[in-house]
Short mmCIF file of C-alpha atoms (C1' of nucleotides) in Angstrom, two decimals:
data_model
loop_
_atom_site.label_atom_id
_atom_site.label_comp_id
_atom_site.label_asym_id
_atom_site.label_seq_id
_atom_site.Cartn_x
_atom_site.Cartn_y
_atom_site.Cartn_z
CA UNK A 1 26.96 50.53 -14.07
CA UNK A 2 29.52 48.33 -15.54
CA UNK A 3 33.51 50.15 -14.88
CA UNK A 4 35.58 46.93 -16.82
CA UNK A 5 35.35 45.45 -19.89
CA UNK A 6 34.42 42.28 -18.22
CA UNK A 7 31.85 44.00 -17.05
CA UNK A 8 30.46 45.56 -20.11
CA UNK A 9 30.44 42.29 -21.66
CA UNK A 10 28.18 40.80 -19.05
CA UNK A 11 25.97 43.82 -19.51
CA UNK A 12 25.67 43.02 -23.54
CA UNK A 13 25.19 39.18 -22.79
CA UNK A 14 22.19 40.02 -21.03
CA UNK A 15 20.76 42.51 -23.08
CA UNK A 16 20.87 39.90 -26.27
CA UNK A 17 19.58 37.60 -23.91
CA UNK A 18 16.93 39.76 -22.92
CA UNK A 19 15.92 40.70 -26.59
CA UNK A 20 15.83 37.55 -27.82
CA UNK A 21 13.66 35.97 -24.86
CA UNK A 22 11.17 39.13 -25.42
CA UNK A 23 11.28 38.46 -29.30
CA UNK A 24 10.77 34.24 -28.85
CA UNK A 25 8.02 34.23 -25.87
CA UNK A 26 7.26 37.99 -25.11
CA UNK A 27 6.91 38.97 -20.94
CA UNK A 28 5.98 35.82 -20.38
CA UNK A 29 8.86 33.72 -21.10
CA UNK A 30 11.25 36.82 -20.01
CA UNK A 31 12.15 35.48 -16.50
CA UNK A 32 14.98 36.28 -14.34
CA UNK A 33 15.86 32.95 -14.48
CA UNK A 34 15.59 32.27 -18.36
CA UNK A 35 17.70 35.46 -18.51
CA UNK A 36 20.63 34.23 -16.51
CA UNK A 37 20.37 31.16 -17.86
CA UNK A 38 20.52 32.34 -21.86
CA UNK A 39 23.33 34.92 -20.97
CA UNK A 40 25.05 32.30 -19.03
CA UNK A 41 25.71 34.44 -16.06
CA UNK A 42 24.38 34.17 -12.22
CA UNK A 43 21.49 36.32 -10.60
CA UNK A 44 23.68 38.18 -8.46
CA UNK A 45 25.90 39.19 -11.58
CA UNK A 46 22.43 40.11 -13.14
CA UNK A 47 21.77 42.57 -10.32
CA UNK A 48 25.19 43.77 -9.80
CA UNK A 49 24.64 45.37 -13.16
CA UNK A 50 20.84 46.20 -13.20
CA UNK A 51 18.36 47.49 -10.25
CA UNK A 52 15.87 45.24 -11.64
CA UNK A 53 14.30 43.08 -14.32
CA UNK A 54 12.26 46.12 -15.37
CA UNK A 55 15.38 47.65 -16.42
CA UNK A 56 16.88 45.16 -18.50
CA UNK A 57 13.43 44.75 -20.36
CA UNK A 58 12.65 48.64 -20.53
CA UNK A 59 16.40 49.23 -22.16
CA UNK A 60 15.46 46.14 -24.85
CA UNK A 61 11.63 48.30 -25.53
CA UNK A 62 13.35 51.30 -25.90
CA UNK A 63 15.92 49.81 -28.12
CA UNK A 64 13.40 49.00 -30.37
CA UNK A 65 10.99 52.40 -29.96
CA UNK A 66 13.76 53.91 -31.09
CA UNK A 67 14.99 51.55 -34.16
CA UNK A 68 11.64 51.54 -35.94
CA UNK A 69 11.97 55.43 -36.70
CA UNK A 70 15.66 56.00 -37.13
CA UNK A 71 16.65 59.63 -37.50
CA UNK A 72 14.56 61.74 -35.21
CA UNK A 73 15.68 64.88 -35.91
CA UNK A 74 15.45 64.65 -39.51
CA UNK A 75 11.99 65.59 -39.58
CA UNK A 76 10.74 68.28 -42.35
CA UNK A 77 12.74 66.34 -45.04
CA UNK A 78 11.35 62.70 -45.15
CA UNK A 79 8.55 62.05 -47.74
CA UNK A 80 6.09 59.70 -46.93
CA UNK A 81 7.42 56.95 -49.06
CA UNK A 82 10.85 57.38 -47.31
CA UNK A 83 8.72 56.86 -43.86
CA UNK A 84 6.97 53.86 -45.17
CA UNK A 85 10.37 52.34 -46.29
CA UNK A 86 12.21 52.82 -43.23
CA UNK A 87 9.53 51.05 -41.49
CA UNK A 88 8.89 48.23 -44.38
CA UNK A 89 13.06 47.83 -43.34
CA UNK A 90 12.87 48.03 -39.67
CA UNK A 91 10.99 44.76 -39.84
CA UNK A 92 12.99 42.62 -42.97
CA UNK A 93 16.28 43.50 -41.16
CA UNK A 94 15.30 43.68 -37.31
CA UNK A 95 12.85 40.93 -37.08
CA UNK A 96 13.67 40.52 -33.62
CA UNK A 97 13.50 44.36 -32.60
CA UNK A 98 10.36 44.04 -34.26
CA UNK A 99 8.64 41.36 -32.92
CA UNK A 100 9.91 43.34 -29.49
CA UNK A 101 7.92 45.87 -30.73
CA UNK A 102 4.57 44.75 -31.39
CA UNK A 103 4.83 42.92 -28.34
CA UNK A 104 5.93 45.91 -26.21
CA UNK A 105 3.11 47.92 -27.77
CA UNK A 106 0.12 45.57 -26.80
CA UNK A 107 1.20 44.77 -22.64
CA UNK A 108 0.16 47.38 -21.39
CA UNK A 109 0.25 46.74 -17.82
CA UNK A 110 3.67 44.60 -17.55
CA UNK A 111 6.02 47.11 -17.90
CA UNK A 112 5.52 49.50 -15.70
CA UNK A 113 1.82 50.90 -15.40
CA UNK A 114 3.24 53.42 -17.94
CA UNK A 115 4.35 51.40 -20.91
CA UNK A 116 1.14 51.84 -23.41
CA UNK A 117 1.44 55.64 -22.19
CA UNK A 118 4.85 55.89 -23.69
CA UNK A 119 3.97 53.61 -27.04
CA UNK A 120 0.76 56.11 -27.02
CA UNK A 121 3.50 59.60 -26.80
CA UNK A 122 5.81 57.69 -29.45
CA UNK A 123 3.17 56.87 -31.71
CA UNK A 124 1.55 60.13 -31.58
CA UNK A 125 5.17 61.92 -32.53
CA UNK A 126 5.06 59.44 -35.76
CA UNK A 127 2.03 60.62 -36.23
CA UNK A 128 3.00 63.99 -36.72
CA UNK A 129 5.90 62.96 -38.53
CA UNK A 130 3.90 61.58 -41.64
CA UNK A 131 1.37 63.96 -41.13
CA UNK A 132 4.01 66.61 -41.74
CA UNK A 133 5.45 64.63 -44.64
CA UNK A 134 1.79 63.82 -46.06
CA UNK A 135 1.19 67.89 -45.80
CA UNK A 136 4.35 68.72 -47.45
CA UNK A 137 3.41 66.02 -50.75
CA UNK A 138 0.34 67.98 -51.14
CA UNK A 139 0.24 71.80 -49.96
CA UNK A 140 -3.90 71.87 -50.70
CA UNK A 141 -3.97 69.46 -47.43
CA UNK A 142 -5.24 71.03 -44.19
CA UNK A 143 -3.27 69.91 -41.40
CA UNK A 144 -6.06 68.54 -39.89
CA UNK A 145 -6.51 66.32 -42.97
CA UNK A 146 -3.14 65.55 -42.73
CA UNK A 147 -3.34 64.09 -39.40
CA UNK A 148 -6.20 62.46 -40.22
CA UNK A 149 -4.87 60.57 -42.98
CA UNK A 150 -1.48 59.74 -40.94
CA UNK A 151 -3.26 58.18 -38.49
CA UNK A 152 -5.09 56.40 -40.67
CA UNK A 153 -2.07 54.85 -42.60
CA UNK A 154 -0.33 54.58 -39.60
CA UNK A 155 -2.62 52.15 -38.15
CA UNK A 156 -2.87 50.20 -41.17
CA UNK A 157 0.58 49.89 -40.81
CA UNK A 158 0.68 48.75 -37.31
CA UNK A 159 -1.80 46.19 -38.00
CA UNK A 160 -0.08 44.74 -40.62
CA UNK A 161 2.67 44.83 -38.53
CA UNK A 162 0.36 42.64 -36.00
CA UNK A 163 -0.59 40.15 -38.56
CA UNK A 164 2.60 39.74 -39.23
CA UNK A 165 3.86 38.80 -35.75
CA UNK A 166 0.96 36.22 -35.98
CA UNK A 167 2.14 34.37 -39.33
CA UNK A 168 6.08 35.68 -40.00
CA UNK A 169 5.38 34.05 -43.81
CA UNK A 170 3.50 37.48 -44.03
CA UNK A 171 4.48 39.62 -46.33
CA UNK A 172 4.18 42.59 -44.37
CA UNK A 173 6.58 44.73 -47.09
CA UNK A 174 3.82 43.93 -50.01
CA UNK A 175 0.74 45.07 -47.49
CA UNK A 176 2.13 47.36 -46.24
CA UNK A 177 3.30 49.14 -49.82
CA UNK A 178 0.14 48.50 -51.44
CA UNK A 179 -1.71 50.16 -47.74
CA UNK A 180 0.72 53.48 -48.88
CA UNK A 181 -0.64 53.47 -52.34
CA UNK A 182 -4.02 53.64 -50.79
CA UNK A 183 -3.93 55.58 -47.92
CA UNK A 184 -1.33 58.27 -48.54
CA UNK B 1 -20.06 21.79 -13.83
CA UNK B 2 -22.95 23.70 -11.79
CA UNK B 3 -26.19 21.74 -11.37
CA UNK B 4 -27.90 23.67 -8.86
CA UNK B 5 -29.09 27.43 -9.11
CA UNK B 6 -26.22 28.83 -7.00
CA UNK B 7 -23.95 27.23 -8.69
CA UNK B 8 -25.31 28.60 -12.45
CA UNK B 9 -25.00 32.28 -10.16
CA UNK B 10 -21.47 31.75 -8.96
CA UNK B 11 -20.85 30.99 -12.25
CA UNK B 12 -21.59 33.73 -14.01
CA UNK B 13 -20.39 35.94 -11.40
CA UNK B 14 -16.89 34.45 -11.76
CA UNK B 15 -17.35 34.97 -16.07
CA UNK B 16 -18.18 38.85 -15.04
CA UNK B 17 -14.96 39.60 -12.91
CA UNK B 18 -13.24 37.37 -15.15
CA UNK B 19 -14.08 39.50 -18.14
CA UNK B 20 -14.05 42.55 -16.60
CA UNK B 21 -10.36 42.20 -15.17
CA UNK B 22 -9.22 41.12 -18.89
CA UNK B 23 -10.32 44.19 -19.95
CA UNK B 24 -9.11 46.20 -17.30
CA UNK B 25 -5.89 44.79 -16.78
CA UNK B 26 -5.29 42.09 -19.23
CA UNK B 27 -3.68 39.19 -18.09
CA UNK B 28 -1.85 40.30 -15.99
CA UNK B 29 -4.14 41.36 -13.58
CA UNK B 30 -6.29 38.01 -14.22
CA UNK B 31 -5.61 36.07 -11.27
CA UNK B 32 -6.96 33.51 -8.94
CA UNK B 33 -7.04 36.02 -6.15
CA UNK B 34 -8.68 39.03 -8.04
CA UNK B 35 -11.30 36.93 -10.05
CA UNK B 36 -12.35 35.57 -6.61
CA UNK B 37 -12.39 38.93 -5.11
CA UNK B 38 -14.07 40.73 -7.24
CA UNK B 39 -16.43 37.33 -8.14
CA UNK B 40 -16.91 37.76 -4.16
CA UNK B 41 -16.05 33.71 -3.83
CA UNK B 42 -13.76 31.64 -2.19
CA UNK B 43 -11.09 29.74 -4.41
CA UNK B 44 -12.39 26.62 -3.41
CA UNK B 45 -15.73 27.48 -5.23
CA UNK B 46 -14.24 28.37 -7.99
CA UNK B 47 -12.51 24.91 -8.22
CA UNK B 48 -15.62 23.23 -7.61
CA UNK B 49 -16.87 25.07 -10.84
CA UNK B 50 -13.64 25.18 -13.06
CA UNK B 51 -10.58 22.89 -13.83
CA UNK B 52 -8.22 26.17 -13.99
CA UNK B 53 -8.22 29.74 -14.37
CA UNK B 54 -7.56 29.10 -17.78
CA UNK B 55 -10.47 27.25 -18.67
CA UNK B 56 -12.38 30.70 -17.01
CA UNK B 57 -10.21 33.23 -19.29
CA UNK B 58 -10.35 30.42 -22.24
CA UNK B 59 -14.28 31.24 -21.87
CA UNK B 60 -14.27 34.84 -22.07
CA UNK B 61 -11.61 34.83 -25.21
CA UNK B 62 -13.93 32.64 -26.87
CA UNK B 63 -16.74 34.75 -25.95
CA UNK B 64 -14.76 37.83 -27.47
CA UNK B 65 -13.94 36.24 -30.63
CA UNK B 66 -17.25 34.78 -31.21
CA UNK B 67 -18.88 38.20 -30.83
CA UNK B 68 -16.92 40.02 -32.81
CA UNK B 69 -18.11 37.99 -36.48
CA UNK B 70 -21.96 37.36 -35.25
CA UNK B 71 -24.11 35.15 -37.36
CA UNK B 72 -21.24 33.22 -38.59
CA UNK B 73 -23.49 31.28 -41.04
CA UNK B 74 -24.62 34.28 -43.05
CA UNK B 75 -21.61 34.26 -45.14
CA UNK B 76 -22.51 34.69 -48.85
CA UNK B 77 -24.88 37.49 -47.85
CA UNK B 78 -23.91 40.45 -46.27
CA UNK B 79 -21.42 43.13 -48.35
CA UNK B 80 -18.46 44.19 -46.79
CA UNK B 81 -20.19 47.29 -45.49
CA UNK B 82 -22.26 45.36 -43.43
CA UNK B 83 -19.00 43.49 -42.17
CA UNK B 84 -17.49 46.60 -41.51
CA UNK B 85 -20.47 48.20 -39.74
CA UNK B 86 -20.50 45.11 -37.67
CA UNK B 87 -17.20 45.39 -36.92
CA UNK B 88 -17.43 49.03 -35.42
CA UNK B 89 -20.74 48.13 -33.56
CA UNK B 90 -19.20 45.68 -31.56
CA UNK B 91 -16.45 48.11 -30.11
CA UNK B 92 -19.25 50.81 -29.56
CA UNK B 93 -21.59 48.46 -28.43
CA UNK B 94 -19.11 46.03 -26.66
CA UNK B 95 -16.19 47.71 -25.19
CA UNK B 96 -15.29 45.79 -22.57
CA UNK B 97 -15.80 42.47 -24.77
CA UNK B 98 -13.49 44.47 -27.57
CA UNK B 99 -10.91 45.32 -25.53
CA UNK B 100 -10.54 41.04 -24.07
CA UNK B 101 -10.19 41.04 -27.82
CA UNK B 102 -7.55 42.93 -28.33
CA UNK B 103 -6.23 41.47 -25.28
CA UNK B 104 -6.33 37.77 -26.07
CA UNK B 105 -4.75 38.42 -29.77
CA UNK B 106 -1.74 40.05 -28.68
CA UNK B 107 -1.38 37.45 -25.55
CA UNK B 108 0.79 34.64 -27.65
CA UNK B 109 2.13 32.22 -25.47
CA UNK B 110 0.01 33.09 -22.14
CA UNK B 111 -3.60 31.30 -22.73
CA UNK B 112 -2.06 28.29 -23.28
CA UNK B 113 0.57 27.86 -26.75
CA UNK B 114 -1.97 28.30 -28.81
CA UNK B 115 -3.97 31.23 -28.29
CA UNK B 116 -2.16 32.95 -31.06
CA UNK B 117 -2.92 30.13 -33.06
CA UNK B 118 -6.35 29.74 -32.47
CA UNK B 119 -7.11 33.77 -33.00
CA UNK B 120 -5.07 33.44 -36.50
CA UNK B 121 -7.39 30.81 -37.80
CA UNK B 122 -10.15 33.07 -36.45
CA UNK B 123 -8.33 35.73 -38.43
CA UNK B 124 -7.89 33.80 -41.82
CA UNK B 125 -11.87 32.65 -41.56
CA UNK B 126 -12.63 36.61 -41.39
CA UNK B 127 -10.09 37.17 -43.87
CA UNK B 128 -12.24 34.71 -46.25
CA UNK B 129 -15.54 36.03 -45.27
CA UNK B 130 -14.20 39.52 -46.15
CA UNK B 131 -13.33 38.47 -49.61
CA UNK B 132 -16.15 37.14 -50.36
CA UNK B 133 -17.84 40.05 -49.93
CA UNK B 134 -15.78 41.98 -52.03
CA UNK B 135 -15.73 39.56 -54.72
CA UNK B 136 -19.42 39.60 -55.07
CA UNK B 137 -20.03 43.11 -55.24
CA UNK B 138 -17.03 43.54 -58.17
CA UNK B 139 -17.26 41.08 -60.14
CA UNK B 140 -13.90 41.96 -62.20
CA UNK B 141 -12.42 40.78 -59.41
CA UNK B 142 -10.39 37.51 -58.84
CA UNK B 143 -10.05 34.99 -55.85
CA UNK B 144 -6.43 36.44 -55.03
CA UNK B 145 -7.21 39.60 -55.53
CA UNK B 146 -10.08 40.29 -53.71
CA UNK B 147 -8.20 38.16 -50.47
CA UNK B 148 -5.41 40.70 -50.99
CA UNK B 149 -7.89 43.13 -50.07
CA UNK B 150 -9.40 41.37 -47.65
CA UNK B 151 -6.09 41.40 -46.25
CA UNK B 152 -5.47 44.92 -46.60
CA UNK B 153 -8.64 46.13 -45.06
CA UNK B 154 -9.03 43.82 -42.07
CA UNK B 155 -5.04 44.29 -41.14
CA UNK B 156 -6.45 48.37 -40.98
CA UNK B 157 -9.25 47.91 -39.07
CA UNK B 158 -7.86 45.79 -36.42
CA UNK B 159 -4.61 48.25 -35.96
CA UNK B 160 -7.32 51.11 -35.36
CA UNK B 161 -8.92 48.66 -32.81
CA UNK B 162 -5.55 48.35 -31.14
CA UNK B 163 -4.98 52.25 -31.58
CA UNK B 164 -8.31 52.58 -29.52
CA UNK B 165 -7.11 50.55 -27.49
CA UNK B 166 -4.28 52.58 -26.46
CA UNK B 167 -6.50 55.33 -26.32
CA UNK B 168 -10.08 54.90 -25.46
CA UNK B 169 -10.69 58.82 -27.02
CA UNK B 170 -9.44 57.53 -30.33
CA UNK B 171 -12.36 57.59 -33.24
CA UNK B 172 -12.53 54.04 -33.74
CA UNK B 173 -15.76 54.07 -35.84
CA UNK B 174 -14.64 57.40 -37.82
CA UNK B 175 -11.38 56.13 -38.25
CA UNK B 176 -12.80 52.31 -39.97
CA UNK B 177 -15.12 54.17 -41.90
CA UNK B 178 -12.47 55.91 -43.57
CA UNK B 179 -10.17 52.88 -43.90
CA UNK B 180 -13.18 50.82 -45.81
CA UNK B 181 -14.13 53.45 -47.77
CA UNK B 182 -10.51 53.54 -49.45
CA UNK B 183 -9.80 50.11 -49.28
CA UNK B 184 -12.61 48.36 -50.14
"C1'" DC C 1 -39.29 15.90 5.27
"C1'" DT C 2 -35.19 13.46 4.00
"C1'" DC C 3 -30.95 12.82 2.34
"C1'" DA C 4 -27.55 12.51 -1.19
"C1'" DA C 5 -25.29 15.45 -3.92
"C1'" DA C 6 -23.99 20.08 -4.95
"C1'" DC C 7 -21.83 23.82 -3.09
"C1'" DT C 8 -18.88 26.71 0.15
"C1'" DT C 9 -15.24 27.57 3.20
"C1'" DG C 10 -10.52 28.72 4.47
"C1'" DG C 11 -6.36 27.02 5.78
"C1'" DG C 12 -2.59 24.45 3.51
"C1'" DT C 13 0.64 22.73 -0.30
"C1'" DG C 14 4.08 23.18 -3.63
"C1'" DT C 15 6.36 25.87 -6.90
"C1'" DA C 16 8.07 29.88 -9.34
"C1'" DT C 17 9.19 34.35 -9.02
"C1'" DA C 18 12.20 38.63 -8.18
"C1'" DC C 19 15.66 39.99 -5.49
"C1'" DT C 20 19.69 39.98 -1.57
"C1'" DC C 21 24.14 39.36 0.43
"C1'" DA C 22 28.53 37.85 2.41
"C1'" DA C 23 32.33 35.78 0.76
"C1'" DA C 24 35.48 34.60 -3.00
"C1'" DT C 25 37.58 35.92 -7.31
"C1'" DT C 26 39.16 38.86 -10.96
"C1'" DA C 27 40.45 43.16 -13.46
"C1'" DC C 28 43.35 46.98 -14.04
"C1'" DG C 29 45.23 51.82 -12.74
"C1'" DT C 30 49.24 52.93 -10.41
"C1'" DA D 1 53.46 43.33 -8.53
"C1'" DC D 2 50.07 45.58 -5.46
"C1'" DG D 3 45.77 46.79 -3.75
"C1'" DT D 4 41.33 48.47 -4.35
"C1'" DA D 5 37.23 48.25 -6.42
"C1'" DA D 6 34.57 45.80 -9.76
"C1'" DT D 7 32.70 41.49 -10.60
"C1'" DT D 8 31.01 36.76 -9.71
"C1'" DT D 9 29.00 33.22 -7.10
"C1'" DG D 10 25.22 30.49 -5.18
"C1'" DA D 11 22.70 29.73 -1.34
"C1'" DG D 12 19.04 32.20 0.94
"C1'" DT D 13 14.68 35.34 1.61
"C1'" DA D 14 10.15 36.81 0.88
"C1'" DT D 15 6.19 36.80 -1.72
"C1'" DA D 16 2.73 35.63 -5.07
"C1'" DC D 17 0.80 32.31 -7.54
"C1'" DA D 18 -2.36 28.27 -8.93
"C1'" DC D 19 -4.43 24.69 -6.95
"C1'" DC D 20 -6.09 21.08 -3.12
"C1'" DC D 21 -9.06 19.15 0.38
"C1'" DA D 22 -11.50 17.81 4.61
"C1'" DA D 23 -15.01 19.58 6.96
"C1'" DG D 24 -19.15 21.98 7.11
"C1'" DT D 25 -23.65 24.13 4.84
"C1'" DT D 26 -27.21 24.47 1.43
"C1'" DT D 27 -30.05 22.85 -2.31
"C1'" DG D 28 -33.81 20.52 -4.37
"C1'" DA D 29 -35.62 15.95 -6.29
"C1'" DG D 30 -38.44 12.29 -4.61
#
DNA sequence: CTCAAACTTGGGTGTATACTCAAATTACGT
DNA sequence: ACGTAATTTGAGTATACACCCAAGTTTGAG
């Protein structure tokens, strides 16, 4: 762990570095080396601060887990629009978090054997989240119905998401709008 | 190229562990060493029968993508609930084919630059053959609008598939019913 | 049956990777 | 300013990877 400013600077130099490799090339191009290189800092000042690549990679994932559904503990007062929008922003003003997203949600192996087991748990809380939300719009909707239908919009959503990481001139906010009007 | 009988065998045998690690593992657990392992071969057959290992993973992608949209010249026939049907049968039927699928969309830079590229033109083709489809059966409805749809409905369907493929207990064919049935 | 060509073998090459460490330098509380 | 602990350096280690090749074995057309 970093003790001096110095220190903590080096730390933060990596982790852009980090992000942005993940966000430009995914795992693949995410190399010690290309890390250390970007953040213009030597591999022994790389693992003076981290136990491992793993680490550096796992903080960036998590960073963005946690950025595409801000306000965990808010739950019971978001509608579903709200939950739509937050995601719709997620990916207009943290492209790059984004892209770190999709790609951390699809290598499954890379990461740690357990990194599609933790997108899985994550997705499955969001899951509830909307449900919850989706339930609370309508109170003649089972909450088996409700889960039902947030899954459904949910994976819309993440597929749009997809496409979108495949063609960035997507406009994911107009899909994924007109998948809410649908689906919710 | 194989000529001889055993060498049409060894073939194939290196496609099967080839596909079957993809599935497994994804690309990650694709290499030389496993696919000859498994493929029960020595890695100087498989050089005598391939330029690369990506030429062998480059075959099973194709493979993947090409059975996923069968009888590609029927288009201007079949309504999108037989496009949709087709679409589930090939992950019920298919899993192991599905899941390279999956795989080898989310892979960008890994199967050479332009795997990404090559499954978005695969994407945009389906995206076409989906809008015809719609277009026919509702005639009210325009060129734009009915690709918007197209859109919609196919960006659904393929974040299910990657749902199920976090989660091989997921309702994949439930699940796309639904999502046609409302966005159709 | 013959023999050239296809196929197999398995050790060997070169390169990239993640990670280590002793020694030098720098930061900062006292 | 001093001294300790944090930080940096860069050469070095070990390992995994894709791929090569010379020497043998097997295949199957004529």
């Amino acid at each position: 762990m970093a003790r001096y400013q110095v220190g903590l600077q080096t730390e933060a130099k990596i982790i852009d570095a980090t992000r942005s490799l993940l966000a430009e090339g995914g795992l693949e191009a995410t190399t010690l080396k290309s890390i250390c290189e970007r953040a213009e800092v030597r591999s022994g000042s790389f693992y003076n601060l981290f136990d491992s690549k793993e680490e550096a990679i796992l903080r960036v994932v998590r960073e963005s887990i946690e950025a595409v559904d801000p306000d965990p503990d808010g739950a019971g007062t978001d509608s579903v629009d709200d939950l739509v929008r937050a995601y719709i922003r997620f990916f207009s003003e943290e492209p790059q978090l984004a892209r770190v997203y999709v790609v951390a949600a699809l290598n499954g192996d890379s990461t740690g054997e357990s990194a599609s087991r933790r997108f899985l748990r994550h997705h499955l809380r969001r899951v509830e989240r909307f449900a919850d939300a989706m339930a609370r719009s309508d109170t003649h909707l089972g909450r088996d119905e409700a889960t039902v239908k947030a899954e459904l919009l949910l994976g819309a959503l993440d597929g749009l998401a997809f496409r979108w990481s495949l063609e960035p001139e997507f406009e994911f906010d107009k899909y994924a709008l007109l998948a809410a009007e649908r689906l919710k």
